[in-house]
Amino acid sequence: MRKADEAKAQCLLQVERQLQASEAQARQAELRKTHEVDAARIRAEYEAELKQLQDKCEREQAESAQAVKEKEEKIRRFQVAQDQLHHLAHSPSQPVTSPVPVETPKITPQVRDASDPLTAQVAQLVQIVQQLQSNQTHIASTEMVHRTDKSQKIAQDGRTPVKSRSTTPTKTDGRKKRAVKSGGKGDDCYD
């Protein structure tokens, strides 16, 4: 009976060991499954966050490119306005050949942000250039009207206009030419 009890005990011990091993395997499988689910969830969250960051980066790059483009356009308009202002400031008044005023295209700057000093300067320069162009056109047309009125008055009086300040050459000494202009005292000029 002892042998039977020992065999029974060994059989029970073997069954118990198998049961413990299968429970350990089940626990490991459950842990593996939980780990895989967690890893899949973390991977999905990571990919979603990565996609959001990529979208945000693309938007910021597009906005940055647009901002650079706008700045370059502002700088270009600023330089054009400066060139126009410089040209107007350094060009002599030229009379208009027809009494019809010339249309000058008006540049209307699009001011997005009034706090942007470059935009404000561009807008101010454009206004100054437009005012100068308007003034120059007005002066030229006024000069033309004045000349027309003067010509008509001379024609009515029956007189011919007298040319003033004719230049007559005088002596030359080899170094400088001296020309005397008629029309008043001290009008000598050296060329």
Tab-separated table of C-alpha atoms in Angstrom:
chain	number	residue	atom	x	y	z
A	1	MET	CA	0.000	0.000	0.000
A	2	ARG	CA	2.856	2.191	0.560
A	3	LYS	CA	3.917	1.786	-3.022
A	4	ALA	CA	0.427	2.585	-4.215
A	5	ASP	CA	0.344	5.693	-2.001
A	6	GLU	CA	3.737	6.762	-3.277
A	7	ALA	CA	2.656	6.241	-6.884
A	8	LYS	CA	-0.542	8.142	-6.198
A	9	ALA	CA	1.408	10.971	-4.543
A	10	GLN	CA	3.831	11.134	-7.460
A	11	CYS	CA	0.953	11.186	-9.915
A	12	LEU	CA	-0.713	14.011	-7.968
A	13	LEU	CA	2.602	15.848	-7.817
A	14	GLN	CA	3.024	15.490	-11.583
A	15	VAL	CA	-0.524	16.722	-12.234
A	16	GLU	CA	0.086	19.638	-9.883
A	17	ARG	CA	3.336	20.517	-11.683
A	18	GLN	CA	1.594	20.314	-15.076
A	19	LEU	CA	-1.224	22.496	-13.752
A	20	GLN	CA	1.273	25.065	-12.443
A	21	ALA	CA	3.156	25.013	-15.756
A	22	SER	CA	-0.043	25.513	-17.761
A	23	GLU	CA	-1.108	28.342	-15.409
A	24	ALA	CA	2.314	29.969	-15.872
A	25	GLN	CA	1.995	29.606	-19.638
A	26	ALA	CA	-1.514	31.118	-19.522
A	27	ARG	CA	-0.226	34.026	-17.431
A	28	GLN	CA	2.641	34.561	-19.863
A	29	ALA	CA	0.251	34.420	-22.833
A	30	GLU	CA	-2.037	36.936	-21.101
A	31	LEU	CA	0.933	39.203	-20.351
A	32	ARG	CA	2.123	38.859	-23.949
A	33	LYS	CA	-1.346	39.698	-25.235
A	34	THR	CA	-1.623	42.719	-22.895
A	35	HIS	CA	1.846	43.830	-23.958
A	36	GLU	CA	0.944	43.509	-27.657
A	37	VAL	CA	-2.315	45.458	-27.156
A	38	ASP	CA	-0.439	48.178	-25.251
A	39	ALA	CA	2.276	48.265	-27.909
A	40	ALA	CA	-0.330	48.545	-30.694
A	41	ARG	CA	-2.135	51.344	-28.814
A	42	ILE	CA	1.136	53.198	-28.181
A	43	ARG	CA	2.169	52.721	-31.829
A	44	ALA	CA	-1.201	54.068	-33.030
A	45	GLU	CA	-0.938	57.082	-30.681
A	46	TYR	CA	2.649	57.677	-31.803
A	47	GLU	CA	1.710	57.493	-35.489
A	48	ALA	CA	-1.270	59.826	-34.957
A	49	GLU	CA	0.923	62.306	-33.077
A	50	LEU	CA	3.648	62.003	-35.719
A	51	LYS	CA	1.091	62.709	-38.465
A	52	GLN	CA	-0.184	65.755	-36.541
A	53	LEU	CA	3.371	67.027	-36.136
A	54	GLN	CA	4.111	66.464	-39.832
A	55	ASP	CA	0.908	68.303	-40.809
A	56	LYS	CA	1.758	71.128	-38.428
A	57	CYS	CA	5.304	71.281	-39.814
A	58	GLU	CA	3.992	71.402	-43.398
A	59	ARG	CA	1.528	74.180	-42.468
A	60	GLU	CA	4.258	76.163	-40.738
A	61	GLN	CA	6.584	75.711	-43.725
A	62	ALA	CA	3.827	76.887	-46.078
A	63	GLU	CA	3.084	79.873	-43.817
A	64	SER	CA	6.800	80.645	-43.589
A	65	ALA	CA	7.177	80.454	-47.371
A	66	GLN	CA	4.131	82.723	-47.764
A	67	ALA	CA	5.533	85.166	-45.203
A	68	VAL	CA	8.891	85.217	-47.025
A	69	LYS	CA	7.072	85.775	-50.320
A	70	GLU	CA	5.053	88.650	-48.812
A	71	LYS	CA	8.196	90.207	-47.304
A	72	GLU	CA	9.979	89.960	-50.661
A	73	GLU	CA	6.969	91.590	-52.355
A	74	LYS	CA	6.942	94.365	-49.724
A	75	ILE	CA	10.669	94.919	-50.210
A	76	ARG	CA	10.216	94.962	-53.999
A	77	ARG	CA	7.375	97.513	-53.723
A	78	PHE	CA	9.466	99.532	-51.280
A	79	GLN	CA	12.405	99.571	-53.716
A	80	VAL	CA	10.122	100.500	-56.628
A	81	ALA	CA	8.655	103.331	-54.563
A	82	GLN	CA	12.150	104.466	-53.566
A	83	ASP	CA	13.297	104.374	-57.192
A	84	GLN	CA	10.235	106.368	-58.283
A	85	LEU	CA	10.790	108.878	-55.507
A	86	HIS	CA	14.487	109.166	-56.389
A	87	HIS	CA	13.628	109.565	-60.083
A	88	LEU	CA	11.036	112.245	-59.341
A	89	ALA	CA	13.363	114.062	-56.978
A	90	HIS	CA	16.256	114.123	-59.462
A	91	SER	CA	14.437	114.628	-62.752
A	92	PRO	CA	13.837	118.165	-64.021
A	93	SER	CA	10.270	119.291	-64.540
A	94	GLN	CA	9.264	118.232	-68.012
A	95	PRO	CA	6.352	120.027	-69.644
A	96	VAL	CA	3.464	117.960	-70.858
A	97	THR	CA	2.949	118.267	-74.615
A	98	SER	CA	-0.824	117.928	-74.426
A	99	PRO	CA	-3.217	119.696	-72.079
A	100	VAL	CA	-4.900	116.369	-71.279
A	101	PRO	CA	-3.619	115.094	-67.919
A	102	VAL	CA	-1.818	111.768	-68.058
A	103	GLU	CA	-3.345	108.969	-66.015
A	104	THR	CA	-0.878	107.518	-63.563
A	105	PRO	CA	-1.607	104.072	-62.215
A	106	LYS	CA	-2.319	104.159	-58.518
A	107	ILE	CA	-0.621	101.535	-56.417
A	108	THR	CA	-2.784	100.545	-53.515
A	109	PRO	CA	-0.677	98.694	-50.966
A	110	GLN	CA	-2.449	95.944	-49.088
A	111	VAL	CA	-1.707	96.624	-45.458
A	112	ARG	CA	-2.259	93.460	-43.478
A	113	ASP	CA	-0.769	94.473	-40.179
A	114	ALA	CA	-0.460	98.124	-39.285
A	115	SER	CA	2.260	97.280	-36.766
A	116	ASP	CA	4.579	96.096	-39.544
A	117	PRO	CA	6.967	99.067	-39.998
A	118	LEU	CA	8.075	98.006	-43.486
A	119	THR	CA	4.479	97.922	-44.718
A	120	ALA	CA	3.808	101.327	-43.187
A	121	GLN	CA	6.921	102.775	-44.861
A	122	VAL	CA	5.970	101.281	-48.218
A	123	ALA	CA	2.456	102.692	-47.949
A	124	GLN	CA	3.819	106.104	-46.964
A	125	LEU	CA	6.343	106.118	-49.823
A	126	VAL	CA	3.685	105.081	-52.321
A	127	GLN	CA	1.459	107.936	-51.139
A	128	ILE	CA	4.352	110.395	-51.439
A	129	VAL	CA	5.198	109.167	-54.952
A	130	GLN	CA	1.561	109.432	-56.022
A	131	GLN	CA	1.310	112.943	-54.566
A	132	LEU	CA	4.521	113.981	-56.340
A	133	GLN	CA	3.272	112.541	-59.635
A	134	SER	CA	-0.038	114.323	-59.211
A	135	ASN	CA	1.715	117.606	-58.377
A	136	GLN	CA	4.097	117.259	-61.337
A	137	THR	CA	1.196	116.574	-63.713
A	138	HIS	CA	-0.716	119.558	-62.326
A	139	ILE	CA	2.319	121.863	-62.621
A	140	ALA	CA	3.024	120.707	-66.174
A	141	SER	CA	-0.576	121.238	-67.271
A	142	THR	CA	-0.621	124.670	-65.574
A	143	GLU	CA	2.591	125.621	-67.404
A	144	MET	CA	1.043	124.496	-70.694
A	145	VAL	CA	-2.102	126.559	-70.072
A	146	HIS	CA	0.061	129.557	-69.093
A	147	ARG	CA	2.119	129.236	-72.315
A	148	THR	CA	-1.028	128.903	-74.407
A	149	ASP	CA	-2.541	132.004	-72.768
A	150	LYS	CA	0.709	133.948	-73.294
A	151	SER	CA	0.890	132.904	-76.974
A	152	GLN	CA	-2.712	133.942	-77.527
A	153	LYS	CA	-2.119	137.309	-75.839
A	154	ILE	CA	0.979	137.963	-77.960
A	155	ALA	CA	-0.934	137.008	-81.108
A	156	GLN	CA	-3.751	139.395	-80.153
A	157	ASP	CA	-1.316	142.251	-79.506
A	158	GLY	CA	0.360	141.625	-82.862
A	159	ARG	CA	3.797	141.284	-81.321
A	160	THR	CA	6.364	138.603	-81.831
A	161	PRO	CA	7.976	137.074	-78.769
A	162	VAL	CA	11.509	138.215	-78.012
A	163	LYS	CA	14.118	135.608	-77.225
A	164	SER	CA	15.937	136.429	-74.062
A	165	ARG	CA	19.533	135.687	-73.204
A	166	SER	CA	21.210	134.749	-76.423
A	167	THR	CA	24.748	133.421	-76.130
A	168	THR	CA	27.512	135.035	-78.177
A	169	PRO	CA	31.025	133.637	-78.162
A	170	THR	CA	33.916	135.968	-77.300
A	171	LYS	CA	37.633	135.530	-77.045
A	172	THR	CA	39.411	132.307	-76.285
A	173	ASP	CA	42.762	132.067	-74.574
A	174	GLY	CA	43.324	128.335	-75.093
A	175	ARG	CA	42.341	127.304	-71.612
A	176	LYS	CA	38.780	128.445	-71.092
A	177	LYS	CA	36.076	129.644	-73.376
A	178	ARG	CA	34.201	132.649	-72.219
A	179	ALA	CA	30.668	133.239	-73.300
A	180	VAL	CA	28.753	136.381	-72.531
A	181	LYS	CA	25.046	136.093	-72.092
A	182	SER	CA	22.985	139.156	-72.710
A	183	GLY	CA	20.280	139.986	-70.268
A	184	GLY	CA	21.867	141.541	-67.223
A	185	LYS	CA	24.927	142.359	-65.190
A	186	GLY	CA	27.135	139.552	-63.983
A	187	ASP	CA	25.725	136.964	-66.349
A	188	ASP	CA	29.181	135.852	-67.501
A	189	CYS	CA	29.627	132.136	-67.467
A	190	TYR	CA	32.668	129.941	-68.034
A	191	ASP	CA	32.367	126.645	-69.866
